[in-house]
CSV table of C-alpha atoms and ligand atoms in Angstrom, one decimal:
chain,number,residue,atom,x,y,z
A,1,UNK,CA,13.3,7.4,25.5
A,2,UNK,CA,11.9,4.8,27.6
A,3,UNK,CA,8.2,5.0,27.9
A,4,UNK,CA,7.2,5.1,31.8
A,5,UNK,CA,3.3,4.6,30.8
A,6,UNK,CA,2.1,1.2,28.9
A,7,UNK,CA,0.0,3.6,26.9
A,8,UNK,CA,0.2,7.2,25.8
A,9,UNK,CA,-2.5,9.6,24.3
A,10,UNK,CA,0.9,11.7,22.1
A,11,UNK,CA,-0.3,9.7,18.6
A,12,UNK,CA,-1.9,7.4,17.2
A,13,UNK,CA,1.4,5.7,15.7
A,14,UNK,CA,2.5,5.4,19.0
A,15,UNK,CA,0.3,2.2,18.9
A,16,UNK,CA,2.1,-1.2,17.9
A,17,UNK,CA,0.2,-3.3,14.8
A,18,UNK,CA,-3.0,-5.2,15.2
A,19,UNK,CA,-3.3,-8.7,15.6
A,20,UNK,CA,-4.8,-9.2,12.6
A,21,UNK,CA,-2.2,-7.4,11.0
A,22,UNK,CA,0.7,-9.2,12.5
A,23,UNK,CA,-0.9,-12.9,12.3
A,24,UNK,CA,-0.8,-12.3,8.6
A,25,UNK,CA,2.9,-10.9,8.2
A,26,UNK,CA,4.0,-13.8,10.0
A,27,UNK,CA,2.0,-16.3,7.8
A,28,UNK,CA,3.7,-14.5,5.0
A,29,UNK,CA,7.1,-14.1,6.3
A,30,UNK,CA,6.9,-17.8,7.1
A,31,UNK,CA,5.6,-19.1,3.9
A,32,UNK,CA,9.0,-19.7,2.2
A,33,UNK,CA,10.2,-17.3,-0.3
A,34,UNK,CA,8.1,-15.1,-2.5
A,35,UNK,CA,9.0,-12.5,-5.5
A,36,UNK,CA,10.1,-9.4,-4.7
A,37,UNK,CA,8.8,-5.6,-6.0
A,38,UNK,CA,5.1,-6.4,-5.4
A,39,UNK,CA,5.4,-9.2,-7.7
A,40,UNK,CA,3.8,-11.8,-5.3
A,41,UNK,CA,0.3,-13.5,-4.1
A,42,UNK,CA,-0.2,-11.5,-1.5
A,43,UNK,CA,0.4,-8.2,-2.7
A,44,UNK,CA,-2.0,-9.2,-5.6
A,45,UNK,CA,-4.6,-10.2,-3.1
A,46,UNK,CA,-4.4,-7.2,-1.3
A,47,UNK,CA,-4.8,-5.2,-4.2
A,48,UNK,CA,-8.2,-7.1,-4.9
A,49,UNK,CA,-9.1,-6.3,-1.7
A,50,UNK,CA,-8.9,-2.8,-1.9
A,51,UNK,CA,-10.7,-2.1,-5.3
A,52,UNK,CA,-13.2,-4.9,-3.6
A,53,UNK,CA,-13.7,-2.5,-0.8
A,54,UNK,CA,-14.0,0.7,-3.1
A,55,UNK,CA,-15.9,-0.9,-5.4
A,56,UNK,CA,-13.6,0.1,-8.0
A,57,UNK,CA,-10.8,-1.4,-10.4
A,58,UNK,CA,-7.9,1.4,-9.6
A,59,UNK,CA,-4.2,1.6,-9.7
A,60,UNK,CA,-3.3,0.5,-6.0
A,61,UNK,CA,0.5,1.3,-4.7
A,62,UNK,CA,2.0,1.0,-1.6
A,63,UNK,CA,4.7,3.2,-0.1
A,64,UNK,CA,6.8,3.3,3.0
A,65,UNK,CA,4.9,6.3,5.0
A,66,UNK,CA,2.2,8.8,4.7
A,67,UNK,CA,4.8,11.6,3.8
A,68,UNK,CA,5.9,9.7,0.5
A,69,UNK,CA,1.9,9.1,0.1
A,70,UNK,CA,1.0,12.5,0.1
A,71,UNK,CA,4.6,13.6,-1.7
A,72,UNK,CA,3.9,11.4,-4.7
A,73,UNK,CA,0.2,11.6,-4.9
A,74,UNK,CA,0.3,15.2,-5.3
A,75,UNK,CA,3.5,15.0,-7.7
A,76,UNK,CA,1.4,13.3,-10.2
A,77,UNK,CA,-0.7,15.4,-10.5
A,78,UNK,CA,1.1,19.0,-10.7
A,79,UNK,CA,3.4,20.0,-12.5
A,80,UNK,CA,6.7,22.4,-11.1
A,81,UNK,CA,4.8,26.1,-11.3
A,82,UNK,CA,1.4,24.3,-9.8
A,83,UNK,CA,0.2,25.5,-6.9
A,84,UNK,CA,-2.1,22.9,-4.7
A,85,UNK,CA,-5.2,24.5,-2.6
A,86,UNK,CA,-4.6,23.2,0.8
A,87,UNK,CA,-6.1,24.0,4.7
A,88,UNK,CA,-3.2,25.6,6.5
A,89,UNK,CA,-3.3,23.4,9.5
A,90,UNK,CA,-2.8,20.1,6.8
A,91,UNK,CA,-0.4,17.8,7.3
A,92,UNK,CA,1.1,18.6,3.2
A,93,UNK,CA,2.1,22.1,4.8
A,94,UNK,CA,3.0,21.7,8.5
A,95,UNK,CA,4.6,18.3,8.7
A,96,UNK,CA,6.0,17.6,5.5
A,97,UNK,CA,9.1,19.0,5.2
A,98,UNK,CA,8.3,20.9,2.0
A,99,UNK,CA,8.0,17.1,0.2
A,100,UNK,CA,5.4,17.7,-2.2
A,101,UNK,CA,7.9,20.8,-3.3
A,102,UNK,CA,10.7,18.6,-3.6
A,103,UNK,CA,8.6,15.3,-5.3
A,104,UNK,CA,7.1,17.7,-7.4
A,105,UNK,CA,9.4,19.4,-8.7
A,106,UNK,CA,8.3,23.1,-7.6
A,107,UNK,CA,4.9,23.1,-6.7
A,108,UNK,CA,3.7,24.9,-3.6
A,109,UNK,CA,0.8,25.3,-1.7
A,110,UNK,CA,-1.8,28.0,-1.4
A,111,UNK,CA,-3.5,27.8,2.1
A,112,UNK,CA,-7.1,28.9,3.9
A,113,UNK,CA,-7.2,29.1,7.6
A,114,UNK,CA,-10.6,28.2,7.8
A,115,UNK,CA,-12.3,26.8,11.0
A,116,UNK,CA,-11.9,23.8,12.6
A,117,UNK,CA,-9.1,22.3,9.6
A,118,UNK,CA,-11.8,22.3,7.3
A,119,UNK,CA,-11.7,24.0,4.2
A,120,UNK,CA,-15.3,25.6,2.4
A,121,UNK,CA,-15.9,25.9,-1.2
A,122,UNK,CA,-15.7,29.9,-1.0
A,123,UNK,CA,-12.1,29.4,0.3
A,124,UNK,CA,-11.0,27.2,-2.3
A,125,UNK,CA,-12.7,29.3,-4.9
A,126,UNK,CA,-11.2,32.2,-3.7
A,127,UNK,CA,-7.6,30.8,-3.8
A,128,UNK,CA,-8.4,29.2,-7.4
A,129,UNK,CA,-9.3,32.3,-8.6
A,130,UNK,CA,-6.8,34.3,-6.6
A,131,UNK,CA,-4.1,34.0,-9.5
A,132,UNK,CA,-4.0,34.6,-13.2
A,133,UNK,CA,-1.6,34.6,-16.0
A,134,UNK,CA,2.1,33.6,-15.8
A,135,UNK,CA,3.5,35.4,-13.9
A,136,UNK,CA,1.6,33.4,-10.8
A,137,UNK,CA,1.7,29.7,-9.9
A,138,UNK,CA,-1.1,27.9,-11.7
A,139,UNK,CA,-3.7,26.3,-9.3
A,140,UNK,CA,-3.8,22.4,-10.3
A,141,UNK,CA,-5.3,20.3,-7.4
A,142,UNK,CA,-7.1,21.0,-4.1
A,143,UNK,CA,-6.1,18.3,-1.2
A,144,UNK,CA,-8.5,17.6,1.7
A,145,UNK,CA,-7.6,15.4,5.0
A,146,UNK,CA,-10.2,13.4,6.1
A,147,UNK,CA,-10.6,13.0,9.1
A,148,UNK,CA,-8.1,16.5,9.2
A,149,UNK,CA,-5.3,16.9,11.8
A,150,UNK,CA,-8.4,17.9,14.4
A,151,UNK,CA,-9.8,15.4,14.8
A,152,UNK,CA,-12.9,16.7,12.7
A,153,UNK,CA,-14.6,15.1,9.5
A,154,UNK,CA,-16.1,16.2,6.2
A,155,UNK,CA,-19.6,14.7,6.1
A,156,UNK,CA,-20.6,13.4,2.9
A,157,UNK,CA,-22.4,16.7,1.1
A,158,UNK,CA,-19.2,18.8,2.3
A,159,UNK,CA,-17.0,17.0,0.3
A,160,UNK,CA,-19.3,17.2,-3.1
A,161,UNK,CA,-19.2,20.9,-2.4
A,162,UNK,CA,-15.8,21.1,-2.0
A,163,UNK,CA,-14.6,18.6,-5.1
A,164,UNK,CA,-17.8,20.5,-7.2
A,165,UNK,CA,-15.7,24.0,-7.0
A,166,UNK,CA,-12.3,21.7,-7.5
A,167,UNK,CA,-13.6,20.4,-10.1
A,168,UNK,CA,-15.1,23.9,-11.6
A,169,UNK,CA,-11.8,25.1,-11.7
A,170,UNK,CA,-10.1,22.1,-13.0
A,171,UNK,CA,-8.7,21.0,-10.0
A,172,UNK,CA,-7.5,17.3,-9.2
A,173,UNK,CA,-8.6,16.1,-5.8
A,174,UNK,CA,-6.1,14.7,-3.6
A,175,UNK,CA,-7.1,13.2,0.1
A,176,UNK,CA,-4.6,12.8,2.6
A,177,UNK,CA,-6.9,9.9,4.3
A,178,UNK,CA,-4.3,8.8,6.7
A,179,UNK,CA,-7.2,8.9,9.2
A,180,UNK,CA,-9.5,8.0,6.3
A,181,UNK,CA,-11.0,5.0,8.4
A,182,UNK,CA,-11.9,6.8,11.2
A,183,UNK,CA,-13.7,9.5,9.1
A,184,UNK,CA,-15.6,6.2,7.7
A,185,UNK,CA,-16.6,4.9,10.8
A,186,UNK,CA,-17.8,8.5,11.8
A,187,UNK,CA,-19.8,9.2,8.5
A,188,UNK,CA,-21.6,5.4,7.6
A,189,UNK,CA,-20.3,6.2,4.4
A,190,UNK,CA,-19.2,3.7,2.5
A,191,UNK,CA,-15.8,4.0,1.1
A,192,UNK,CA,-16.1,4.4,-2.7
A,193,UNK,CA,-18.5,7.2,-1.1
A,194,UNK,CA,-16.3,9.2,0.8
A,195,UNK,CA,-14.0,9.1,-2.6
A,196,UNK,CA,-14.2,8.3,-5.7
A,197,UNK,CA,-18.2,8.2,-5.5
A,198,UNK,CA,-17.5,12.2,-4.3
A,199,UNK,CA,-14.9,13.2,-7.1
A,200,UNK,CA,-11.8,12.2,-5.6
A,201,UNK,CA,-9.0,11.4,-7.8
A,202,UNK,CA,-6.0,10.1,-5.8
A,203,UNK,CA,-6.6,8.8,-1.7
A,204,UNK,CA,-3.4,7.8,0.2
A,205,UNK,CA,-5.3,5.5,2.5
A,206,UNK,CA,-3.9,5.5,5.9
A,207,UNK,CA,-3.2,1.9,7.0
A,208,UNK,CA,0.0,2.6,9.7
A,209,UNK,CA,-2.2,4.5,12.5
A,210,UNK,CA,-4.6,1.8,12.1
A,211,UNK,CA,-2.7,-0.8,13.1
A,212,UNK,CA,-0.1,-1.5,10.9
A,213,UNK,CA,4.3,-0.9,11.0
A,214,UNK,CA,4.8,0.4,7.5
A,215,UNK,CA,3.5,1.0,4.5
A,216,UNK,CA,0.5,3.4,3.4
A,217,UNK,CA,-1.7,3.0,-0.1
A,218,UNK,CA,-2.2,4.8,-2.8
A,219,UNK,CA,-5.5,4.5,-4.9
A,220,UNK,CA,-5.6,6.3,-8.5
A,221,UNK,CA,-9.2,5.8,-9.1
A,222,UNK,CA,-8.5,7.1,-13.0
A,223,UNK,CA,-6.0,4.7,-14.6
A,224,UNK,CA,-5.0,7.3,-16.8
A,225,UNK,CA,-4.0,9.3,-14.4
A,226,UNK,CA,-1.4,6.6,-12.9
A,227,UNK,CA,0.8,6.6,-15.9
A,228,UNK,CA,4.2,5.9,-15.2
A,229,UNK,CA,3.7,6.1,-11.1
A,230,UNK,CA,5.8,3.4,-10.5
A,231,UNK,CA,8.8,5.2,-11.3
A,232,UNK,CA,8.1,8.0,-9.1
A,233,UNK,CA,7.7,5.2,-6.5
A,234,UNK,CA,11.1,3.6,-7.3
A,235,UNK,CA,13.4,6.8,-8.2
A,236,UNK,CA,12.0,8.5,-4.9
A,237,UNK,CA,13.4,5.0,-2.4
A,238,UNK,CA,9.7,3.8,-1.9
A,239,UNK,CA,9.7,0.8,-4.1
A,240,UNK,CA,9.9,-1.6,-1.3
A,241,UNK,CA,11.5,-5.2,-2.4
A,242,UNK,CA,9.9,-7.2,0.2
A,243,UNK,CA,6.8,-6.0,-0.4
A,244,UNK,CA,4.6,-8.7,0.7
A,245,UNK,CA,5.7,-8.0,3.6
A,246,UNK,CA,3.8,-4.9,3.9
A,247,UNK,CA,0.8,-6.1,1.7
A,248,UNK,CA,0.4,-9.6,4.0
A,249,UNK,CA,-0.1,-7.0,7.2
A,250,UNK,CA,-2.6,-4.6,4.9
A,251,UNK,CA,-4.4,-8.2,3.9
A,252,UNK,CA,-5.0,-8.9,7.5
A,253,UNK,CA,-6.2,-5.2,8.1
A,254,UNK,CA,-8.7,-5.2,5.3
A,255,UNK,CA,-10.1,-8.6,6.0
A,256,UNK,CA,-13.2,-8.6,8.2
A,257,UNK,CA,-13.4,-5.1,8.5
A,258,UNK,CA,-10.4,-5.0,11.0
A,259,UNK,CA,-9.3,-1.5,9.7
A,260,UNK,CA,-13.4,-0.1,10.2
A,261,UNK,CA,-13.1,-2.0,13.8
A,262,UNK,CA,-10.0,-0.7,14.4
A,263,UNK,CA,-11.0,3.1,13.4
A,264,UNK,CA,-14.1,2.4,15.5
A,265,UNK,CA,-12.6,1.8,18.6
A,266,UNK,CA,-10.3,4.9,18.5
A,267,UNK,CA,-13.3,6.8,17.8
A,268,UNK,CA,-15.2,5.3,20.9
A,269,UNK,CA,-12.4,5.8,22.8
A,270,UNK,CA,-11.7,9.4,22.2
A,271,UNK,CA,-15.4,10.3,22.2
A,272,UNK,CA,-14.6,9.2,26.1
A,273,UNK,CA,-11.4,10.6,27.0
A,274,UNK,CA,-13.6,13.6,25.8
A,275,UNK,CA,-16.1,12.9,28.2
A,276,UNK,CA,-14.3,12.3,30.9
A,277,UNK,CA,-11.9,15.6,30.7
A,278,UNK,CA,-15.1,17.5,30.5
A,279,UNK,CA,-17.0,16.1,33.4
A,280,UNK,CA,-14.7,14.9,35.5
A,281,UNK,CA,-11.2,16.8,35.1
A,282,UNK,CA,-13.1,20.0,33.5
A,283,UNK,CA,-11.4,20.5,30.8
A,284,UNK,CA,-12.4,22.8,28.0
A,285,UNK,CA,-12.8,20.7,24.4
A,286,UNK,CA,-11.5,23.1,21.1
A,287,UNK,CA,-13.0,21.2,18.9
A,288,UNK,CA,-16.4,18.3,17.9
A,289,UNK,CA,-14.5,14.9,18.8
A,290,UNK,CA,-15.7,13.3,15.2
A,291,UNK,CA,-12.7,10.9,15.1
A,292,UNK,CA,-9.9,9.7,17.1
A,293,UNK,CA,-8.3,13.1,18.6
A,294,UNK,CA,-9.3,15.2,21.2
A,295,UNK,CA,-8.2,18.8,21.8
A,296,UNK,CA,-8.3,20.2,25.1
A,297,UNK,CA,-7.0,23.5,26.7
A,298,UNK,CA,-4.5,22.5,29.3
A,299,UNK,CA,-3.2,25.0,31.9
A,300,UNK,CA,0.4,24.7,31.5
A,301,UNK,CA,1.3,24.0,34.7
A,302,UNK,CA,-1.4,21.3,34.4
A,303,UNK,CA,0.2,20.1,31.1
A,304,UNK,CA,4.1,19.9,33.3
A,305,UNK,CA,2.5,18.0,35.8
A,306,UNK,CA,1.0,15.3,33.5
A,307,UNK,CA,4.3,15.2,32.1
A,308,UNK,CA,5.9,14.6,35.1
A,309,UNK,CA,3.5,12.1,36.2
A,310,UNK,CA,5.5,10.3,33.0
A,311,UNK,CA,2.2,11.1,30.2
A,312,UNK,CA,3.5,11.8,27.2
A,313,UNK,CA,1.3,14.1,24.3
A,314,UNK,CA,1.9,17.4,22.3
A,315,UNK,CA,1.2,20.5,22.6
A,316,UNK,CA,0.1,21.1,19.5
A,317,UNK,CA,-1.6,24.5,19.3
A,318,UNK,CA,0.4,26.2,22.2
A,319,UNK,CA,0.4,27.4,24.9
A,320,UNK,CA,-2.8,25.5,25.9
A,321,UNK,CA,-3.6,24.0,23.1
A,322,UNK,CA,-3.0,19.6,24.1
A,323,UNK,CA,-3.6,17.5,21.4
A,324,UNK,CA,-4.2,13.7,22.5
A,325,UNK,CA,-4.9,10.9,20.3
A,326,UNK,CA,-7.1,7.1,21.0
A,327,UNK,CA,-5.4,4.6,18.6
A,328,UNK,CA,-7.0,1.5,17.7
A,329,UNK,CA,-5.7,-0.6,21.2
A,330,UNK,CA,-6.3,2.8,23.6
A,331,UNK,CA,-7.8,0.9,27.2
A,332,UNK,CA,-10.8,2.8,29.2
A,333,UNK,CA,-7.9,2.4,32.2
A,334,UNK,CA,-5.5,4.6,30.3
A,335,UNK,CA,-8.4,6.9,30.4
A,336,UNK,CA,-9.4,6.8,33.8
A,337,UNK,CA,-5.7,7.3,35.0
A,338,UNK,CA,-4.8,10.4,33.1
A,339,UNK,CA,-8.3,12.1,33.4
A,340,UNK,CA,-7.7,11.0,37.3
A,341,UNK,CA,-4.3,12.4,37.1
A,342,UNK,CA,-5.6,15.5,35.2
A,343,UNK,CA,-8.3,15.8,38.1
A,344,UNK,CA,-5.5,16.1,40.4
A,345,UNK,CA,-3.1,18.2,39.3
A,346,UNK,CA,-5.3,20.7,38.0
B,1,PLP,C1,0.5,10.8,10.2
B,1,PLP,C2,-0.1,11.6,9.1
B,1,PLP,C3,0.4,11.4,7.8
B,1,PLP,C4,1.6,10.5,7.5
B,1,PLP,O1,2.7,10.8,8.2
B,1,PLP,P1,4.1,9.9,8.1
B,1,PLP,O2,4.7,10.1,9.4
B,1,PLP,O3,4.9,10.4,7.0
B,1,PLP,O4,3.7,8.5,7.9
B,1,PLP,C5,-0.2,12.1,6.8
B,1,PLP,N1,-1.2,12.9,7.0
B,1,PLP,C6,-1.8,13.1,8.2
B,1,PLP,C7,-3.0,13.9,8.4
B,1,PLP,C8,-1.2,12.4,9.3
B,1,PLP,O5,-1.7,12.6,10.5
């Protein structure tokens, strides 16, 4: 579909890559030929990089998409009649396709529809202990999104609370941190903090919304726990041959706190577009703006005008329910024209 606006608030990966990102995929793509399968200097630097920036010496792998990510993360670490403890509005259960079913081999989810996306520690204790014996599924990890698909962020001594009853009950922690840098540039955590420092075992660390085309990371903190990962990566299609490819862009996000800029930007920006819809279109905010999303109750006849007017964004908890999205390039002008546009429509 051609795009009638030069920007849309519909998501963040509606965004092209970062600068920073690009200007090192083409340094790499014109550097002459290179190993394939990971096998190369740049994929080894960005690997550095990454245990640099989580103060850690993990298992780093990188996939195709956040799907895969979350697929295989959670594959590793359940077996087929495991059940994973999981907010109901997550991305593992709503936009997934079932893939951490099918990657595992079996394993389902057991969801809380607690407030806001966020799961408490009495919802995941309740739906550890929900099930015992054999003829149940078997409770074996809890995942958290941070930031979660609302745009809202654990702080620091949620998390602990949440990955103290996980790990109570035995549970591996999984993140989906697709948005993991914009929960960081929310909290003034540092990394290692907001997961490994907390009890997290496995992060898919979101690098496509940030800036990137392809190609989100895996971190096992635990070595141990990586065993054999690579050939769930290769028999599941996300062993990608060019792989510096992906790794030179992911270099050129993690230098000089590009991805932390980046996050912190969208963050700004949707803190604004908040603003704005509130004073000056008066539109009603669903939930805090702690990252890079903004949910607003639309009239629907509202939300057809926009669309005419050529915006794109979803409707994403309808019939009023507009979710719209700042990504790391989002201009104040793109916000001054459709909270303008709201103003007069509405
Ligand atoms: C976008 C997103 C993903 C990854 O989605 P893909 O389209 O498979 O890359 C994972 N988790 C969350 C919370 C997301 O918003």
């Amino acid at each position: 579909m051609n795009n009638p606006k030069k920007q849309q608030f519909a998501s963040d990966n509606n965004a092209g890559m970062c600068p920073q990102a690009l200007e090192r995929f083409i340094e790499a793509n014109s550097s002459g030929h290179a190993t394939g399968y990971g096998d190369d200097a740049w994929t080894a630097r960005a690997t550095a990089k990454i245990n640099e920036l989580f103060e850690c010496d993990a298992a780093v792998f990188f996939v195709f998409n956040g799907t895969a990510a979350n697929s295989l993360a959670l594959a590793q670490i359940t077996k087929p009649y495991n059940a994973v403890i999981a907010h109901g509005f997550s991305h593992i259960q709503i936009d997934e396709a079932g893939g951490p079913s099918y990657m595992s081999g079996g394993a389902t989810l057991m969801t809380a529809d607690t407030p806001s996306a966020k799961l408490t520690p009495a919802a995941v204790e309740e739906l550890a202990t929900k099930f015992v014996g054999v003829h149940h599924v078997k409770p074996a990890a809890l995942s958290l999104t941070q930031s979660t698909e609302v745009g809202t962020v654990y702080a620091l001594d949620e998390l602990r609370a949440l990955t103290s009853v996980a790990k109570q009950h035995n549970l591996r922690v999984h993140m989906d941190g697709a948005r993991f840098a914009n929960a960081t540039a929310t909290t003034g955590a540092t990394p290692a903090e907001l997961s490994s420092k907390s009890g997290v075992d496995i992060l898919c660390f979101g690098g496509v919304k940030n800036g990137l085309a392809v190609g989100e990371c895996i971190i096992i903190f635990d070595r141990d726990l990586a065993e054999e990962f690579e050939w769930r990566i290769k028999q599941s299609g996300h062993l990608n041959s060019k792989m510096r490819l992906v790794t030179s862009a992911w270099l050129g996000l993690l230098e000089n706190d590009t991805w932390l800029n980046n996050a912190r930007h969208a963050n700004r920006m949707a803190q604004q577009l908040a603003d704005a819809l509130t004073k000056k279109a008066g539109a009603e905010i669903m939930y805090p703006v702690e990252a890079n999303a903004v949910f607003a109750r639309i009239p629907e006849h509202v939300q057809s005008a926009l669309r005419e007017k050529g915006w794109s964004f979803y409707t994403f908890l309808p019939p009023l329910g507009c979710r719209l999205m700042c990504a790391w390039d989002t201009e104040e002008a793109t916000i001054d024209e459709f909270t303008a546009d709201l103003a007069a429509v509405g």
